[in-house]
Amino acid sequence: MEKVLVMGIGKSGMAAVKMLYGNAELSVWDGKTEEELNAENVTWLKDHGIKCFFAVTPNGEFDRVVISPGIKPDNEVAKLGKELVGEIEL
């Protein structure tokens, strides 16, 4: 199964996660701490067994990194993927 990291868990990031759920080994990253993020989104992610990296750099490499609007593609976390795609490309 493809390892995918979704960067950003705002509206578009969560939409990407829900679209990919069940079809990829998912992880999410956000530069904010868990306390700064939408609690409902965090709960959904954890309830669905998705690996969460909040305000820390994920470990490992990913087949694909899905980047949310507003996150710069030169972000260090984006470089952890073999392929970088925008959410719109999904």
Coordinates of N, CA and C in Angstrom, one line a residue:
M1 N 0.8 -1.2 0.0 CA 0.0 0.0 0.0 C 0.9 1.2 0.0
E2 N 0.5 2.2 -0.8 CA 1.3 3.5 -0.9 C 1.3 4.2 0.4
K3 N 2.5 4.7 0.8 CA 2.6 5.6 2.0 C 2.4 7.0 1.6
V4 N 1.4 7.7 2.1 CA 1.1 9.1 1.8 C 1.1 10.0 3.0
L5 N 1.7 11.1 2.9 CA 1.7 12.1 3.9 C 0.9 13.3 3.4
V6 N -0.1 13.7 4.2 CA -0.9 14.9 3.8 C -0.4 16.0 4.7
M7 N 0.0 17.1 4.1 CA 0.5 18.3 4.8 C -0.6 19.3 5.0
G8 N -0.9 19.6 6.3 CA -2.0 20.5 6.6 C -3.3 19.8 6.8
I9 N -3.9 20.1 8.0 CA -5.2 19.5 8.2 C -6.4 20.5 8.4
G10 N -6.3 21.5 7.6 CA -7.5 22.4 7.5 C -8.5 21.7 6.6
K11 N -9.4 22.5 6.1 CA -10.6 22.0 5.3 C -10.1 21.1 4.1
S12 N -9.2 21.7 3.3 CA -8.7 20.9 2.1 C -7.9 19.7 2.5
G13 N -7.1 19.8 3.5 CA -6.2 18.7 4.0 C -7.1 17.6 4.5
M14 N -8.1 17.9 5.3 CA -9.0 16.8 5.8 C -9.8 16.2 4.6
A15 N -10.2 17.0 3.6 CA -10.9 16.4 2.5 C -10.0 15.4 1.8
A16 N -8.7 15.8 1.6 CA -7.7 14.8 1.0 C -7.6 13.6 1.8
V17 N -7.5 13.7 3.1 CA -7.3 12.6 4.0 C -8.5 11.6 3.8
K18 N -9.7 12.2 3.9 CA -10.9 11.4 3.8 C -11.1 10.7 2.4
M19 N -10.6 11.4 1.4 CA -10.6 10.8 0.0 C -9.6 9.6 -0.1
L20 N -8.5 9.7 0.6 CA -7.5 8.7 0.5 C -7.6 7.6 1.5
Y21 N -8.4 7.8 2.5 CA -8.6 6.9 3.6 C -9.0 5.5 3.1
G22 N -8.3 4.5 3.5 CA -8.6 3.1 3.0 C -7.9 2.7 1.8
N23 N -7.3 3.7 1.1 CA -6.6 3.4 -0.2 C -5.1 3.7 0.0
A24 N -4.6 4.1 1.1 CA -3.2 4.4 1.3 C -2.9 4.2 2.8
E25 N -1.6 4.1 3.1 CA -1.1 4.1 4.5 C -0.9 5.6 4.8
L26 N -1.8 6.2 5.5 CA -1.9 7.7 5.7 C -1.2 8.2 6.9
S27 N -0.5 9.3 6.8 CA 0.0 10.1 7.9 C -0.3 11.5 7.6
V28 N -0.4 12.3 8.6 CA -0.6 13.8 8.4 C 0.4 14.6 9.2
W29 N 0.7 15.7 8.7 CA 1.6 16.7 9.3 C 0.9 18.0 9.3
D30 N 1.2 18.8 10.4 CA 0.8 20.2 10.5 C 1.8 20.9 11.3
G31 N 2.2 22.1 10.9 CA 3.2 22.8 11.7 C 2.7 23.4 13.0
K32 N 1.4 23.3 13.3 CA 0.8 23.7 14.5 C 0.8 22.6 15.5
T33 N 0.7 23.0 16.8 CA 0.6 21.9 17.8 C -0.8 21.4 17.8
E34 N -1.0 20.2 18.5 CA -2.3 19.6 18.6 C -3.3 20.6 19.2
E35 N -2.9 21.3 20.2 CA -3.8 22.2 20.9 C -4.2 23.4 20.0
E36 N -3.4 23.8 19.0 CA -3.8 24.9 18.1 C -4.7 24.4 17.0
L37 N -4.9 23.1 16.8 CA -5.6 22.6 15.7 C -7.1 22.4 16.0
N38 N -7.9 22.2 15.0 CA -9.3 21.9 15.2 C -9.5 20.6 15.9
A39 N -10.0 20.6 17.1 CA -10.1 19.4 17.9 C -10.9 18.3 17.3
E40 N -11.9 18.6 16.5 CA -12.8 17.7 15.8 C -11.9 16.9 14.8
N41 N -11.1 17.7 14.0 CA -10.3 17.0 13.0 C -9.2 16.1 13.7
V42 N -8.6 16.5 14.7 CA -7.6 15.7 15.4 C -8.3 14.4 16.0
T43 N -9.5 14.5 16.5 CA -10.2 13.4 17.0 C -10.5 12.4 15.9
W44 N -11.0 12.9 14.8 CA -11.3 12.0 13.6 C -10.0 11.3 13.2
L45 N -8.9 12.0 13.0 CA -7.7 11.4 12.6 C -7.3 10.2 13.5
K46 N -7.3 10.5 14.8 CA -6.8 9.5 15.8 C -7.8 8.4 15.8
D47 N -9.1 8.6 15.8 CA -10.1 7.6 15.8 C -10.0 6.6 14.6
H48 N -9.4 7.1 13.5 CA -9.2 6.3 12.3 C -7.8 5.8 12.1
G49 N -7.0 5.9 13.2 CA -5.7 5.3 13.2 C -4.7 5.9 12.3
I50 N -4.9 7.2 12.0 CA -3.9 7.9 11.1 C -2.8 8.5 11.9
K51 N -1.6 8.2 11.5 CA -0.4 8.7 12.2 C -0.4 10.3 12.1
C52 N -0.2 10.9 13.2 CA -0.2 12.4 13.2 C 1.1 12.9 13.7
F53 N 1.6 13.9 13.0 CA 2.8 14.6 13.3 C 2.5 16.1 13.4
F54 N 2.3 16.6 14.6 CA 1.9 18.0 14.8 C 3.1 18.7 15.4
A55 N 3.6 19.7 14.7 CA 4.7 20.6 15.1 C 6.0 19.8 15.3
V56 N 6.1 18.6 14.6 CA 7.4 17.8 14.6 C 7.5 17.3 13.2
T57 N 8.7 17.0 12.8 CA 9.0 16.5 11.5 C 8.8 15.0 11.5
P58 N 8.0 14.5 10.5 CA 7.8 13.0 10.4 C 9.1 12.3 10.2
N59 N 9.1 11.1 10.7 CA 10.2 10.2 10.4 C 9.9 9.3 9.2
G60 N 10.9 9.0 8.4 CA 10.7 8.1 7.3 C 10.5 8.8 6.0
E61 N 10.2 8.1 5.0 CA 10.0 8.6 3.6 C 8.7 8.1 3.1
F62 N 8.1 8.9 2.3 CA 6.7 8.6 1.8 C 6.7 8.5 0.3
D63 N 5.8 7.7 -0.2 CA 5.7 7.5 -1.7 C 5.2 8.8 -2.3
R64 N 4.3 9.5 -1.6 CA 3.7 10.7 -2.1 C 3.4 11.6 -0.9
V65 N 3.6 12.9 -1.1 CA 3.3 14.0 -0.2 C 2.3 14.8 -0.9
V66 N 1.1 15.0 -0.2 CA 0.0 15.9 -0.7 C 0.1 17.2 0.1
I67 N 0.3 18.2 -0.6 CA 0.5 19.5 0.1 C -0.7 20.4 -0.1
S68 N -1.1 21.0 1.0 CA -2.3 21.9 1.1 C -1.9 23.3 0.6
P69 N -2.9 24.0 0.1 CA -2.7 25.4 -0.3 C -2.2 26.2 0.9
G70 N -1.3 27.1 0.7 CA -0.8 27.9 1.8 C 0.5 27.3 2.4
I71 N 0.8 26.1 2.1 CA 2.1 25.5 2.5 C 3.1 25.6 1.4
K72 N 4.2 26.2 1.6 CA 5.2 26.3 0.5 C 5.8 25.0 0.1
P73 N 5.9 24.7 -1.2 CA 6.5 23.5 -1.6 C 7.9 23.3 -1.2
D74 N 8.6 24.3 -0.8 CA 10.0 24.1 -0.4 C 10.2 23.8 1.1
N75 N 9.0 23.6 1.7 CA 9.0 23.2 3.1 C 9.8 21.9 3.3
E76 N 10.6 21.8 4.3 CA 11.5 20.6 4.5 C 10.7 19.3 4.6
V77 N 9.5 19.3 5.1 CA 8.6 18.1 5.2 C 8.2 17.7 3.8
A78 N 8.0 18.6 2.9 CA 7.6 18.2 1.5 C 8.7 17.4 0.8
K79 N 9.9 17.5 1.3 CA 11.0 16.8 0.7 C 11.1 15.3 1.1
L80 N 10.2 14.9 2.0 CA 10.2 13.5 2.5 C 9.5 12.6 1.5
G81 N 8.9 13.1 0.5 CA 8.2 12.3 -0.5 C 8.9 12.1 -1.8
K82 N 8.7 10.9 -2.4 CA 9.2 10.7 -3.7 C 8.5 11.5 -4.8
E83 N 7.2 11.8 -4.5 CA 6.4 12.6 -5.4 C 5.7 13.7 -4.5
L84 N 5.6 14.9 -5.0 CA 4.9 16.0 -4.4 C 3.7 16.4 -5.3
V85 N 2.5 16.3 -4.7 CA 1.3 16.7 -5.4 C 0.5 17.7 -4.6
G86 N -0.2 18.6 -5.3 CA -1.2 19.4 -4.7 C -2.5 18.7 -4.5
E87 N -3.3 19.2 -3.5 CA -4.6 18.5 -3.3 C -5.5 18.5 -4.5
I88 N -5.4 19.6 -5.3 CA -6.3 19.7 -6.4 C -5.9 18.6 -7.4
E89 N -4.7 18.1 -7.5 CA -4.3 17.1 -8.4 C -4.8 15.7 -8.0
L90 N -5.3 15.5 -6.8 CA -5.9 14.2 -6.4 C -7.2 14.0 -7.2

